[in-house]
Tab-separated table of C-alpha atoms in Angstrom:
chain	number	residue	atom	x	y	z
E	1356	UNK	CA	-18.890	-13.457	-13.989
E	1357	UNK	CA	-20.879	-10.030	-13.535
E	1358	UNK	CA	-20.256	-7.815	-10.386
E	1359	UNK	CA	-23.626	-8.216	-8.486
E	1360	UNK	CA	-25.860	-5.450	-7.690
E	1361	UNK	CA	-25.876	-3.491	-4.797
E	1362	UNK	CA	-28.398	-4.826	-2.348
E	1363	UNK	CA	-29.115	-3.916	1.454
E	1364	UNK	CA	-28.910	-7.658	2.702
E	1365	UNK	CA	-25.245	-7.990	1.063
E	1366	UNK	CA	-24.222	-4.675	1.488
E	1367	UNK	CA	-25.086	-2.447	3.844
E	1368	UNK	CA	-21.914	-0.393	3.919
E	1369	UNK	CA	-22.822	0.762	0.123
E	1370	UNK	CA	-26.272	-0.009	-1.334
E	1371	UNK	CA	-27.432	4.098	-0.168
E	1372	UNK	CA	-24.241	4.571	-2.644
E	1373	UNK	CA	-25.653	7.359	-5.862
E	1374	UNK	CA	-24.555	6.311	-9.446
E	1375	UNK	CA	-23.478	10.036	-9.950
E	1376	UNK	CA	-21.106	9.637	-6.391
E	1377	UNK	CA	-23.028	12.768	-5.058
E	1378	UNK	CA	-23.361	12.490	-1.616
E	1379	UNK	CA	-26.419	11.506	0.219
E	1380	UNK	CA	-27.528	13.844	2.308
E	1381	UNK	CA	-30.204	13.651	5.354
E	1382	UNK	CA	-33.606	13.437	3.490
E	1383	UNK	CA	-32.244	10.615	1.280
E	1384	UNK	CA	-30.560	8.829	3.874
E	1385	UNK	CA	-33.994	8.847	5.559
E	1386	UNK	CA	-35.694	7.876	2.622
E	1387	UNK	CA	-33.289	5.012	2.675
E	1388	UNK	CA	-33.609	3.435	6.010
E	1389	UNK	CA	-31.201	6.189	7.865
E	1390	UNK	CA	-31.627	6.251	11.687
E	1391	UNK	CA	-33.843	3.645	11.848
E	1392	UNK	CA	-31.247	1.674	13.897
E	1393	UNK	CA	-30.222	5.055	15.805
E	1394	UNK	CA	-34.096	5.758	16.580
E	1395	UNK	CA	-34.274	1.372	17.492
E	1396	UNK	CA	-31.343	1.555	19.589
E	1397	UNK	CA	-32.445	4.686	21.698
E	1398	UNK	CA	-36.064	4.300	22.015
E	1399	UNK	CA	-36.174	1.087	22.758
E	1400	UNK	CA	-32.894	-1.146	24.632
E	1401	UNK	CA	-31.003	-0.633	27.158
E	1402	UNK	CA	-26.786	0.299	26.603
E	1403	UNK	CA	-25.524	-3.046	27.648
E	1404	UNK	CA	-28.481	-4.859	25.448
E	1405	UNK	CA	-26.724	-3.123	22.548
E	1406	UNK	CA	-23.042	-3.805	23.908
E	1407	UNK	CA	-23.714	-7.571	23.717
E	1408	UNK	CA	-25.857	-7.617	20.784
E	1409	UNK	CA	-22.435	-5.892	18.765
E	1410	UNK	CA	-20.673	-8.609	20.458
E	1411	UNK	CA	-22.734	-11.294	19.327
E	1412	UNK	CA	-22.339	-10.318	16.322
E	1413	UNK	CA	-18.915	-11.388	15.523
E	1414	UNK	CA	-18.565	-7.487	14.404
E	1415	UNK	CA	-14.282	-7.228	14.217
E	1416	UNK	CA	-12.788	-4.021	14.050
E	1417	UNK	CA	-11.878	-2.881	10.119
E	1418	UNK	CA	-9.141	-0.319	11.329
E	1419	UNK	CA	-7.006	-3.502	10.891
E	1420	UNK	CA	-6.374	-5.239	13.868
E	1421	UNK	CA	-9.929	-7.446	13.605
E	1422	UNK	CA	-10.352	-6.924	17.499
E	1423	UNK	CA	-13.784	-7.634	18.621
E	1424	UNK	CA	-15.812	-4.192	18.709
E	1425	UNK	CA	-18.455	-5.691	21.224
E	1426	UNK	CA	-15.382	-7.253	23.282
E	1427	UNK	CA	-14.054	-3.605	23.083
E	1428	UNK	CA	-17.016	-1.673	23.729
E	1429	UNK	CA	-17.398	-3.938	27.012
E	1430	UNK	CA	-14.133	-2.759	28.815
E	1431	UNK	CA	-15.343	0.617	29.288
E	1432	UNK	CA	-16.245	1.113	32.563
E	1433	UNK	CA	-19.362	0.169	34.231
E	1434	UNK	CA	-19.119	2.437	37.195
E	1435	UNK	CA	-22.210	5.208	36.814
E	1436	UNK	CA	-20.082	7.627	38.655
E	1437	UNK	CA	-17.300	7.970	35.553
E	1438	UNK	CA	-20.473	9.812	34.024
E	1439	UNK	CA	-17.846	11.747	31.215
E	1440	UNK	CA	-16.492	9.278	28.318
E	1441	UNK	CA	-15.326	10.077	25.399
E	1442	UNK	CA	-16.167	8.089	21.944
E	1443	UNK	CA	-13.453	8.434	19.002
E	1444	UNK	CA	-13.705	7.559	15.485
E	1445	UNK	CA	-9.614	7.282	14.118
E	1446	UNK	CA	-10.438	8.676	9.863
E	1447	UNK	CA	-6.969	9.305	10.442
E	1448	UNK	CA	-6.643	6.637	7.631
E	1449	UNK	CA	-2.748	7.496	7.098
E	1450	UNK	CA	-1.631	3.917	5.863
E	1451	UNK	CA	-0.361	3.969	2.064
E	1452	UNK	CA	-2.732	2.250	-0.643
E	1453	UNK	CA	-5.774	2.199	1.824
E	1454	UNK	CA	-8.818	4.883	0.996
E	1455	UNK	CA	-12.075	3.155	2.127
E	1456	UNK	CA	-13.298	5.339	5.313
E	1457	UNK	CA	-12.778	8.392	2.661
E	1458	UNK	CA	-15.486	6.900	0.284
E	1459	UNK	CA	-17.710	6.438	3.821
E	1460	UNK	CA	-16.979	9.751	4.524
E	1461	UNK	CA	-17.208	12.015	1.470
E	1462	UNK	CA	-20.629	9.905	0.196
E	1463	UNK	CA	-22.408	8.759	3.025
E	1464	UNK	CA	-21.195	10.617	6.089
E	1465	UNK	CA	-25.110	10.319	7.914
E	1466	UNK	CA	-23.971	6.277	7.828
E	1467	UNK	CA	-20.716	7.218	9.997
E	1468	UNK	CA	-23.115	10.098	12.235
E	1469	UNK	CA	-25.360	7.120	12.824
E	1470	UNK	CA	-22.891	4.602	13.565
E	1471	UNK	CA	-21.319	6.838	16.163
E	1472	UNK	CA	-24.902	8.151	17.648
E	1473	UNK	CA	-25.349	4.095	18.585
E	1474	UNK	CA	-21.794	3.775	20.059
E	1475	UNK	CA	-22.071	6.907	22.034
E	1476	UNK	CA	-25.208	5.973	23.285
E	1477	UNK	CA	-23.948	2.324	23.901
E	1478	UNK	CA	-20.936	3.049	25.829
E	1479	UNK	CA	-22.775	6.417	27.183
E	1480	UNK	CA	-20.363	9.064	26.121
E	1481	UNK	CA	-21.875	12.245	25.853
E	1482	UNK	CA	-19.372	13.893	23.131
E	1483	UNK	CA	-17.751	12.370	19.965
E	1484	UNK	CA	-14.667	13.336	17.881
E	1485	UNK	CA	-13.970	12.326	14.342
E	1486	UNK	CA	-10.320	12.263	14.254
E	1487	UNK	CA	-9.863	13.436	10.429
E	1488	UNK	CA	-7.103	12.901	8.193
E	1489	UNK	CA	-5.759	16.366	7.405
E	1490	UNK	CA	-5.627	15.934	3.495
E	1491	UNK	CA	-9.341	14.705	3.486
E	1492	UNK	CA	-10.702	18.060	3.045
E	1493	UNK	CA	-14.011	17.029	0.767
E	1494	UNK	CA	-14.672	14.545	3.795
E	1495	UNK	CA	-14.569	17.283	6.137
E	1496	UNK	CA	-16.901	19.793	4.211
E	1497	UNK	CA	-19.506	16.977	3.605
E	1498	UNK	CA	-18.989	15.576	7.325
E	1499	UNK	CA	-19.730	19.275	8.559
E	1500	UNK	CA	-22.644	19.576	7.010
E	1501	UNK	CA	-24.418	16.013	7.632
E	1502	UNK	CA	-23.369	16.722	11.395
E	1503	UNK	CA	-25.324	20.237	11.255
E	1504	UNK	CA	-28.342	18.607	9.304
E	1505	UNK	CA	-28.438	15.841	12.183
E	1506	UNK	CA	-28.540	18.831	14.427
E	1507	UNK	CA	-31.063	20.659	12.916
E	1508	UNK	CA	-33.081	17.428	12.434
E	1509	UNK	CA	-32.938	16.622	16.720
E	1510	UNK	CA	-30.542	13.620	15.788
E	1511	UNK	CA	-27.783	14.933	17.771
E	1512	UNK	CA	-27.545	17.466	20.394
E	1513	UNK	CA	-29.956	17.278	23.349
E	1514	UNK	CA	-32.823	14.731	24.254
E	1515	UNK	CA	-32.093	12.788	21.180
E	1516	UNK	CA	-35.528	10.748	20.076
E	1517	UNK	CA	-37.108	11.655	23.762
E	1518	UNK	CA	-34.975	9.340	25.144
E	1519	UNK	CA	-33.180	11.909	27.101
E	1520	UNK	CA	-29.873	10.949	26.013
E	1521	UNK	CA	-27.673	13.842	24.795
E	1522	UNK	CA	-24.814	13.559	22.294
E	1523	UNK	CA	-22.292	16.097	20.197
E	1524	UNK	CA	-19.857	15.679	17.589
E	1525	UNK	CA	-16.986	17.480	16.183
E	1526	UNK	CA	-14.184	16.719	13.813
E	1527	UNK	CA	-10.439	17.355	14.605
E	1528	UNK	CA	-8.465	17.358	11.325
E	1529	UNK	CA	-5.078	15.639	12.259
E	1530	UNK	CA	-1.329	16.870	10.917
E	1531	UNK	CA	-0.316	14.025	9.218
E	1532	UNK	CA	1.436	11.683	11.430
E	1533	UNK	CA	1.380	8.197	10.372
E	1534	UNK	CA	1.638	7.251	14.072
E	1535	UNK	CA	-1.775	8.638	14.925
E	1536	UNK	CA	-3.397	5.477	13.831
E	1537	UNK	CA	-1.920	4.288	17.117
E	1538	UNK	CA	-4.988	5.130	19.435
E	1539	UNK	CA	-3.249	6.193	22.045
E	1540	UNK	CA	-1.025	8.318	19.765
E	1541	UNK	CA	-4.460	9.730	17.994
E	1542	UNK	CA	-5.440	10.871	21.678
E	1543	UNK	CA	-2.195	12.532	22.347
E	1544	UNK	CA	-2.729	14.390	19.170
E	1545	UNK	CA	-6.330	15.219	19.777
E	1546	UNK	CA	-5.596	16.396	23.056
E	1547	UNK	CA	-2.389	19.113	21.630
E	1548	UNK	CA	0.141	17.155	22.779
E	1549	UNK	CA	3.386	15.239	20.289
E	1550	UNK	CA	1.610	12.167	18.783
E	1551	UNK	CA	3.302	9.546	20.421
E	1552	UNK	CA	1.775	6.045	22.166
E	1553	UNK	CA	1.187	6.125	25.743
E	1554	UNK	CA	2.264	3.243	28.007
E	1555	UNK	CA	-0.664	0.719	28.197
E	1556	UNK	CA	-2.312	-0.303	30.793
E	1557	UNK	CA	-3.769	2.409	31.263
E	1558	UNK	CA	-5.847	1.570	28.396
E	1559	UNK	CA	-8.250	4.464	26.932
E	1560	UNK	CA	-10.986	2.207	27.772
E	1561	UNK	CA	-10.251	3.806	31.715
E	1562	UNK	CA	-7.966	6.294	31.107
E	1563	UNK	CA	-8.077	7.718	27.663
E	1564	UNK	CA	-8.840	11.425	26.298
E	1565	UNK	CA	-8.392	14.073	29.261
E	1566	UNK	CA	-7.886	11.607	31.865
E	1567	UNK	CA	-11.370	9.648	31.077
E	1568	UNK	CA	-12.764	6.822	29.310
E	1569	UNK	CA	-12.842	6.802	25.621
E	1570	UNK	CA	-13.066	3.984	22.704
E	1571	UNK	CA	-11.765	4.327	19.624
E	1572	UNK	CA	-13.022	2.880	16.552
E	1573	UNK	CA	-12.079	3.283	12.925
E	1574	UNK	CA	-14.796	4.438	10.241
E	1575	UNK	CA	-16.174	1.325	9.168
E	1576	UNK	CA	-16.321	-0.319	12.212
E	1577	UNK	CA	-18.802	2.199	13.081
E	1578	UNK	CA	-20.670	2.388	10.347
E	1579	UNK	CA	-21.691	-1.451	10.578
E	1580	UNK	CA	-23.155	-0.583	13.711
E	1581	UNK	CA	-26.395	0.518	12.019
E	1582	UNK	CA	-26.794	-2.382	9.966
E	1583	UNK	CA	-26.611	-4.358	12.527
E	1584	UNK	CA	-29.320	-2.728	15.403
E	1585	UNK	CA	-31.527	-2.439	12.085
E	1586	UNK	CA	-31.663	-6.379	10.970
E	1587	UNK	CA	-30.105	-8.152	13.836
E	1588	UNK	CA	-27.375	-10.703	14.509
E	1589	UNK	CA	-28.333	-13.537	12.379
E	1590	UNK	CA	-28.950	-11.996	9.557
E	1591	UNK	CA	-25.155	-10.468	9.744
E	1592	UNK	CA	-24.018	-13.954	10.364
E	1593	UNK	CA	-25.855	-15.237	7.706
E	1594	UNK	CA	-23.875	-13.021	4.851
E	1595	UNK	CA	-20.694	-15.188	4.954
E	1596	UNK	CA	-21.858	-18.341	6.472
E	1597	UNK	CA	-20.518	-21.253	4.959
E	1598	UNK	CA	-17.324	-19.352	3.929
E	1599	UNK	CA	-15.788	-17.873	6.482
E	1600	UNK	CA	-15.148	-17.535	10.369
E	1601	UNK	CA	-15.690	-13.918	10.092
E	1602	UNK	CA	-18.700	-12.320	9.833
E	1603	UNK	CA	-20.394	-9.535	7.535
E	1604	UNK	CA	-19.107	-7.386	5.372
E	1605	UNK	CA	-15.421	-5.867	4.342
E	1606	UNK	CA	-14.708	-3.014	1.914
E	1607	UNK	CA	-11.766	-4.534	0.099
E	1608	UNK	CA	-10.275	-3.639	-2.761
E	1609	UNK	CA	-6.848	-3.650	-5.104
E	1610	UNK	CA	-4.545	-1.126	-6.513
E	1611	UNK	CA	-1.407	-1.442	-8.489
E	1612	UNK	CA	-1.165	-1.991	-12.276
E	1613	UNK	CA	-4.762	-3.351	-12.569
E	1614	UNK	CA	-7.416	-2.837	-15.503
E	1615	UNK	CA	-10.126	-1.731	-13.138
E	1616	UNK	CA	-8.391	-0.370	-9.527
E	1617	UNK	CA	-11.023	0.629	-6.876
E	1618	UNK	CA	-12.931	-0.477	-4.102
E	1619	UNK	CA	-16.120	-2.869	-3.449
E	1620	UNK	CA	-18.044	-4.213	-0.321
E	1621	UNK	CA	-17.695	-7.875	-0.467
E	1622	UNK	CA	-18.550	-10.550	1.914
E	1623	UNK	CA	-15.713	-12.526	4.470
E	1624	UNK	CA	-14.232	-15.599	2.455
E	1625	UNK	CA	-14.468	-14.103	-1.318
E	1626	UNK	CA	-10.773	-15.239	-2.627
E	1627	UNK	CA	-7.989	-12.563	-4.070
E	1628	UNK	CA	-8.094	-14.606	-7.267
E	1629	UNK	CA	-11.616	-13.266	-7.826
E	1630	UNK	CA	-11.375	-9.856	-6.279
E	1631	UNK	CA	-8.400	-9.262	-8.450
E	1632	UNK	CA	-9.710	-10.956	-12.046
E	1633	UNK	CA	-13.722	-10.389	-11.422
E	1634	UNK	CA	-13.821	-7.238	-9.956
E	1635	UNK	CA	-10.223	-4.987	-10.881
E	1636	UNK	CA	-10.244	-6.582	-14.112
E	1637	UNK	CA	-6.472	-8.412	-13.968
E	1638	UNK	CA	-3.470	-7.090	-14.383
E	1639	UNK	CA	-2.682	-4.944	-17.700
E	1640	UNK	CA	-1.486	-6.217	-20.945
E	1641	UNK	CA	2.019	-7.713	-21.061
E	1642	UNK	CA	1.958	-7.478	-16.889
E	1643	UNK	CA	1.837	-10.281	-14.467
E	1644	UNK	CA	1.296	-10.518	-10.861
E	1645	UNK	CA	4.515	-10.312	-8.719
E	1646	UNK	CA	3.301	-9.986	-5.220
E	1647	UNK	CA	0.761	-8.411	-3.472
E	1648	UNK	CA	-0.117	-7.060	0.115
E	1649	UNK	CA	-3.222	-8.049	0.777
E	1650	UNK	CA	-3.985	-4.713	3.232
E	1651	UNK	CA	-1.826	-1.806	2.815
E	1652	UNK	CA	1.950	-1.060	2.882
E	1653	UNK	CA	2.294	-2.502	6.319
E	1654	UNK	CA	1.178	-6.210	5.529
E	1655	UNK	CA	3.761	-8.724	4.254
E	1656	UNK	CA	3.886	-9.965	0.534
E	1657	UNK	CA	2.338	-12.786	-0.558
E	1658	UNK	CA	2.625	-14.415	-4.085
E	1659	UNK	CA	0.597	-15.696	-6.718
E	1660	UNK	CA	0.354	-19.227	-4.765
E	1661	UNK	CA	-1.758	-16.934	-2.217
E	1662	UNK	CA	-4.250	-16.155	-4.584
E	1663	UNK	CA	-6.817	-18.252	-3.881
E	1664	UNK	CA	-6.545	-17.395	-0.001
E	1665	UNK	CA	-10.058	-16.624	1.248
E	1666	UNK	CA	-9.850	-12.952	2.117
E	1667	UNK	CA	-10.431	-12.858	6.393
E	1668	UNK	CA	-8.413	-12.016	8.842
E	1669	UNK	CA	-7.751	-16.377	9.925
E	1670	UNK	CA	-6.762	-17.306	6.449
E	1671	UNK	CA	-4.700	-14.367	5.483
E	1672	UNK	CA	-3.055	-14.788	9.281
E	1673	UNK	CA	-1.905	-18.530	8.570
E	1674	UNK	CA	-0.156	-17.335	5.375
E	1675	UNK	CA	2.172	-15.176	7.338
E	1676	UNK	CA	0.409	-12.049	6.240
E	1677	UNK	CA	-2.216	-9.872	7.670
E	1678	UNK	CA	-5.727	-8.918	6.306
E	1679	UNK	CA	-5.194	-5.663	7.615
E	1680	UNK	CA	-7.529	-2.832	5.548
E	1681	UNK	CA	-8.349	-5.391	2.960
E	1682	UNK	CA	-7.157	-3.121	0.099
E	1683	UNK	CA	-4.556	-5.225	-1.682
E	1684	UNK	CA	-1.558	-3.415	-3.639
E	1685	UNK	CA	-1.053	-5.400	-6.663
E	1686	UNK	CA	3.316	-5.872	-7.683
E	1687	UNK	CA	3.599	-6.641	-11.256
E	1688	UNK	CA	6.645	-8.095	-12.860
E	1689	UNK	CA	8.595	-5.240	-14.442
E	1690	UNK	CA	8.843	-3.875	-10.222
E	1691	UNK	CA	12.045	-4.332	-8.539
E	1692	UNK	CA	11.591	-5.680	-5.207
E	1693	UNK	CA	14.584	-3.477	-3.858
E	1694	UNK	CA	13.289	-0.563	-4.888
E	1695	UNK	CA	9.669	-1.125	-3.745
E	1696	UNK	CA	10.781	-1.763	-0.529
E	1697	UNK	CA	13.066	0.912	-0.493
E	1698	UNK	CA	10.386	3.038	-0.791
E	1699	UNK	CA	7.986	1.869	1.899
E	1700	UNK	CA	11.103	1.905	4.174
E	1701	UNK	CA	11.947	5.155	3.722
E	1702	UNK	CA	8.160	6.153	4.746
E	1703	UNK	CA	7.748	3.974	8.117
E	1704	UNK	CA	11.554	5.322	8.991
E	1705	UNK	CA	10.078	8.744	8.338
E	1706	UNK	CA	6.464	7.993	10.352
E	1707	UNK	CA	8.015	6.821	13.201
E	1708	UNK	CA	7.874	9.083	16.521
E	1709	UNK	CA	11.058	8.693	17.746
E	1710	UNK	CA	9.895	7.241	21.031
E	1711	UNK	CA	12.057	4.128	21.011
E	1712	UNK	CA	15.259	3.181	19.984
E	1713	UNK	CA	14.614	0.143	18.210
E	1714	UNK	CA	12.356	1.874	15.712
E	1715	UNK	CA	14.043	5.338	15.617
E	1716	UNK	CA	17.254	3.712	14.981
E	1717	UNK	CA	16.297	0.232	13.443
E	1718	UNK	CA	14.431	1.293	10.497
E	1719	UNK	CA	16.912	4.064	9.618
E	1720	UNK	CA	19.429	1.042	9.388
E	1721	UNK	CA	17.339	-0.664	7.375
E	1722	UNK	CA	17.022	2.341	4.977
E	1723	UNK	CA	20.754	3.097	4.581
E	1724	UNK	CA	21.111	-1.085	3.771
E	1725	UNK	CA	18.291	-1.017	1.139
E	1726	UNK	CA	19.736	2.250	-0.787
E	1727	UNK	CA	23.380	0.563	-1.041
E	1728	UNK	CA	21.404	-2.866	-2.812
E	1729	UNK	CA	19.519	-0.958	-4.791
E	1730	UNK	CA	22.745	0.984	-6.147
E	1731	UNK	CA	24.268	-2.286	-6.404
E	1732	UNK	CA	26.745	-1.394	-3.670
E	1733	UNK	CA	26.159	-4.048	-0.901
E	1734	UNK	CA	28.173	-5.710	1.000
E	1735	UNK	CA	28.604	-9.127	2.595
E	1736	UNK	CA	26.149	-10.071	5.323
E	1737	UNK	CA	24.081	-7.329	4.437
E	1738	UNK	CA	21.287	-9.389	4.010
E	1739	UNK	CA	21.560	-11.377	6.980
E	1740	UNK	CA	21.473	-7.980	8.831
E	1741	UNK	CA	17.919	-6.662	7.724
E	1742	UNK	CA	17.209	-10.301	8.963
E	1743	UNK	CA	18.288	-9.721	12.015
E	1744	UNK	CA	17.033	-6.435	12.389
E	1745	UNK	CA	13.575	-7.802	11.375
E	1746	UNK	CA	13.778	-9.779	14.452
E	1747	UNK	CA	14.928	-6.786	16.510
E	1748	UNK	CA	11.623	-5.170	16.064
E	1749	UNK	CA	9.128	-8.083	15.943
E	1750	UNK	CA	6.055	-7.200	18.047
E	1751	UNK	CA	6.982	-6.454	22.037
E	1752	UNK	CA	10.429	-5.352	21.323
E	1753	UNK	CA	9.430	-1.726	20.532
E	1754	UNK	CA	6.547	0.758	22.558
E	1755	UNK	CA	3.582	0.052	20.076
E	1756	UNK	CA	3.096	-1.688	16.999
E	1757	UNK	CA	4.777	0.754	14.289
E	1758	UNK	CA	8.260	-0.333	13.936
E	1759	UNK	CA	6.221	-3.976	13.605
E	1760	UNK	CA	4.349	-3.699	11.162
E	1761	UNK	CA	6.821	-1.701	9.050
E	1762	UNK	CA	9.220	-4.658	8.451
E	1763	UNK	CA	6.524	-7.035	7.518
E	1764	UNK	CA	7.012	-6.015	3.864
E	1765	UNK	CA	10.816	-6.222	3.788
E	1766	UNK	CA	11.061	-9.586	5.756
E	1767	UNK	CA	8.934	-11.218	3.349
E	1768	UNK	CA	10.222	-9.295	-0.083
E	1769	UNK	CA	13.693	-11.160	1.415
E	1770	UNK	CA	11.931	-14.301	2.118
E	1771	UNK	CA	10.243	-14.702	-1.513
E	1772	UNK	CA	12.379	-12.570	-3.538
E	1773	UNK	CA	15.399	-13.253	-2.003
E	1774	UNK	CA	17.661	-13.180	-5.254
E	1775	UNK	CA	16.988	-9.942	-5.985
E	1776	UNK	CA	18.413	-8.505	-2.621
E	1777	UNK	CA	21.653	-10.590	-2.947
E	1778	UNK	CA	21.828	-8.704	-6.729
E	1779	UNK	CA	22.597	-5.561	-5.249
E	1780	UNK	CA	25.522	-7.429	-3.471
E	1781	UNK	CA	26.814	-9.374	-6.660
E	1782	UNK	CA	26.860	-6.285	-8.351
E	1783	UNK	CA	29.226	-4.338	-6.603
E	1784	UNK	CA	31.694	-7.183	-6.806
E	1785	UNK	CA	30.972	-7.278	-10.667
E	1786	UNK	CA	31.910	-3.663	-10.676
E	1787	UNK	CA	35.246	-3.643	-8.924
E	1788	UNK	CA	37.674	-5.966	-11.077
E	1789	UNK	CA	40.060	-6.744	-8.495
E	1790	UNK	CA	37.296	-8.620	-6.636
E	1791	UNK	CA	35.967	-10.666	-9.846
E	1792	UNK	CA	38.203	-13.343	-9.211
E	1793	UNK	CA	37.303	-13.921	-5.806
E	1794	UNK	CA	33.168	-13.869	-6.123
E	1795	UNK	CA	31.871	-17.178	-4.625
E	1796	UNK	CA	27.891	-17.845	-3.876
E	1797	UNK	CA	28.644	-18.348	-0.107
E	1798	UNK	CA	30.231	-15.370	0.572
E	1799	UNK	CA	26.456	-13.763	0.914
E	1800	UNK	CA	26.721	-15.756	4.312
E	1801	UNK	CA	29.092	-13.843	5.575
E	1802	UNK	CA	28.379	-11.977	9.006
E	1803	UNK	CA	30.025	-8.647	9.612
């Protein structure tokens, strides 16, 4: 099956794309359709016509929660008075294996300039911040200058079109903290304070960035906004009807030990199967597929059995994952399932804030446990511990959703791999002779 051509019907997130990856800059971006939806939205409907419109859509957030954006957009306040709002676009994009909103960014940064221009004018915030990713440093040059072209050009700044609406936009690079995907930890940051969540409600939507209403929205979220003012809300529909619940496009992608890794714009309800043979070219010679994560470290395992899940955020949900960025890490057969998640482990214990006890503490726990398997030191009931401590920090035991979302991988490398966790235990029993004797398959049930 060939990879079909770019095309601005089925993929408006990438069909302004250059063979030679330069990036586009204003006069192309023009040339190709750029600001028509910015100069549609602002000369001629009204904020709350676009607000619904979004909504109507079916437009879900591609930070990796899949919130509605429209649903979102419409909790900002209504009251004319609260006249200063804040719009915020999280390229913090901190979570491992994910690297989508940098190709946005570093190619086609007018796309995410246009996307936020419609937001802002949408949800009538006056100033924007694009809340950068420290590392990104190409994505900040080329976002620098597409922002100062748009100035130049009358696109942002003051009286933008003659509609009289006025809009600026600067980028905050970020000190890597994992946490700052958080939204409410990203403000904190933004505003020079510790990145940790703030206690919701308040949401931003009334009480976000100095005190005042602010949305936040990740990259491509924003820059389907465009799209969407340009061709309307059928025609978005129309890209994945018949296949899935979900609506437009996703950048997806996989990683891992695959012929081809890298990243592609591909419609709701496309399966793994084909994403990972089609389009990444199966694994490598003499490799099979383990597991895989079907969006970032912080989604949990699946299996081969999964492979023919449509990718969306329903189907991937009733499998006991999460879509989440849609950039599946491929596990081949020669990785130890110990080790791998060992090593996310020690990342999320090392991202979190420190805000809570459950994470602070629980996922250090979880860290010393996973270093004694993987030595083949373990003891009894060690097992049944991570289990527990799994539960511990399901979502609503802990402040926000970190400490969550971090044992997703190791509850389900334990739940599908299960054998190679109770190794680490065998094997310090196999080690110490005076204990050889006494080795019996049940004692892995034992509770400390």
């Amino acid at each position: 099956m060939n990879k079909p051509r770019r095309t601005p019907e089925m993929h408006p997130l990438t069909w302004r794309l250059r063979d030679d990856l330069q990036p586009v800059w204003l006069d192309e971006y023009q040339s190709k359709n750029g600001y028509v939806g910015a100069r549609k939205a602002l000369c001629s409907m009204a904020q709350d016509e676009i607000v619904t419109l979004v909504k109507d859509s079916g437009l879900k957030g591609r930070g990796g929660a899949g919130f509605s954006t429209g649903l979102k957009w419409s909790l900002m306040p209504k009251d004319a008075l609260m006249d200063i709002r804040y719009l915020l676009c999280n390229a913090d994009e901190m979570e491992p294996g994910t690297y989508k909103d940098r190709q946005q960014m570093e190619q086609l940064p007018h796309l995410l300039v246009e996307g936020m221009l419609i937001a802002a004018y949408a949800l009538k915030a006056y100033r924007g911040y694009i809340f950068l990713r420290g590392e990104y440093i190409k994505a900040s040059k080329h976002l620098h200058r597409a922002i100062a072209e748009a100035t130049e050009a009358g696109l942002l700044g003051k009286n933008i079109f003659g509609s009289g609406f006025d809009f600026e936009l600067f980028i905050h690079t970020g000190a890597g903290r994992y946490i700052c995907g958080e939204e409410t930890a990203l403000i904190n940051s933004l505003e020079g304070r510790r990145a940790t969540p703030r206690y919701k409600p308040p949401f931003p939507a009334s009480v976000g960035v100095w005190g005042k209403p602010t949305c936040v929205n990740n990259v491509e979220t924003l820059c389907n906004v465009p799209a969407i003012l340009e061709h309307g809300v059928q025609w978005y529909k129309s890209i994945t009807a018949g296949k899935s619940n979900d609506t437009g496009t996703k950048l997806m992608g996989f990683s891992g030990r695959v012929k081809n890794p890298g990243l592609w714009e591909l419609p709701f309800g496309i399966t793994a199967r084909e994403i990972l043979e089609v389009y990444a070219g199966g694994m490598h010679d003499n490799l099979t597929l383990k597991a895989w994560q079907p969006g970032g470290a912080s989604t949990d395992f699946l299996t081969q059995d999964h492979l023919d899940l449509p990718m969306d955020f329903e189907n991937i949900g009733k499998a006991g994952s999460r879509l989440g960025t849609a950039l599946a890490i491929a596990v081949d057969n020669k990785i130890n399932m110990v080790s791998l998640t060992l090593n996310l482990e020690e990342f999320f214990a090392r991202e979190s804030c420190g805000w809570c006890t459950p994470c602070r503490d629980g996922l250090s726990w979880s860290v010393k446990i996973l270093r004694e398997l993987e030595n083949g030191n373990g003891q009894p009931g060690d097992l049944e511990t991570l289990e527990q401590l799994c539960r511990f920090l399901r979502p609503g035991n802990t402040f926000c959703a970190h400490a969550p979302g971090a044992v997703e991988p190791l509850q389900s490398a334990i739940q599908y791999f299960r054998s190679e966790f109770e190794a680490g235990i065998f094997a310090n029993y196999l080690g110490n002779t005076r204990n050889i004797a006494g080795i019996q398959p049940n004692l892995l049930k034992v509770r400390w």
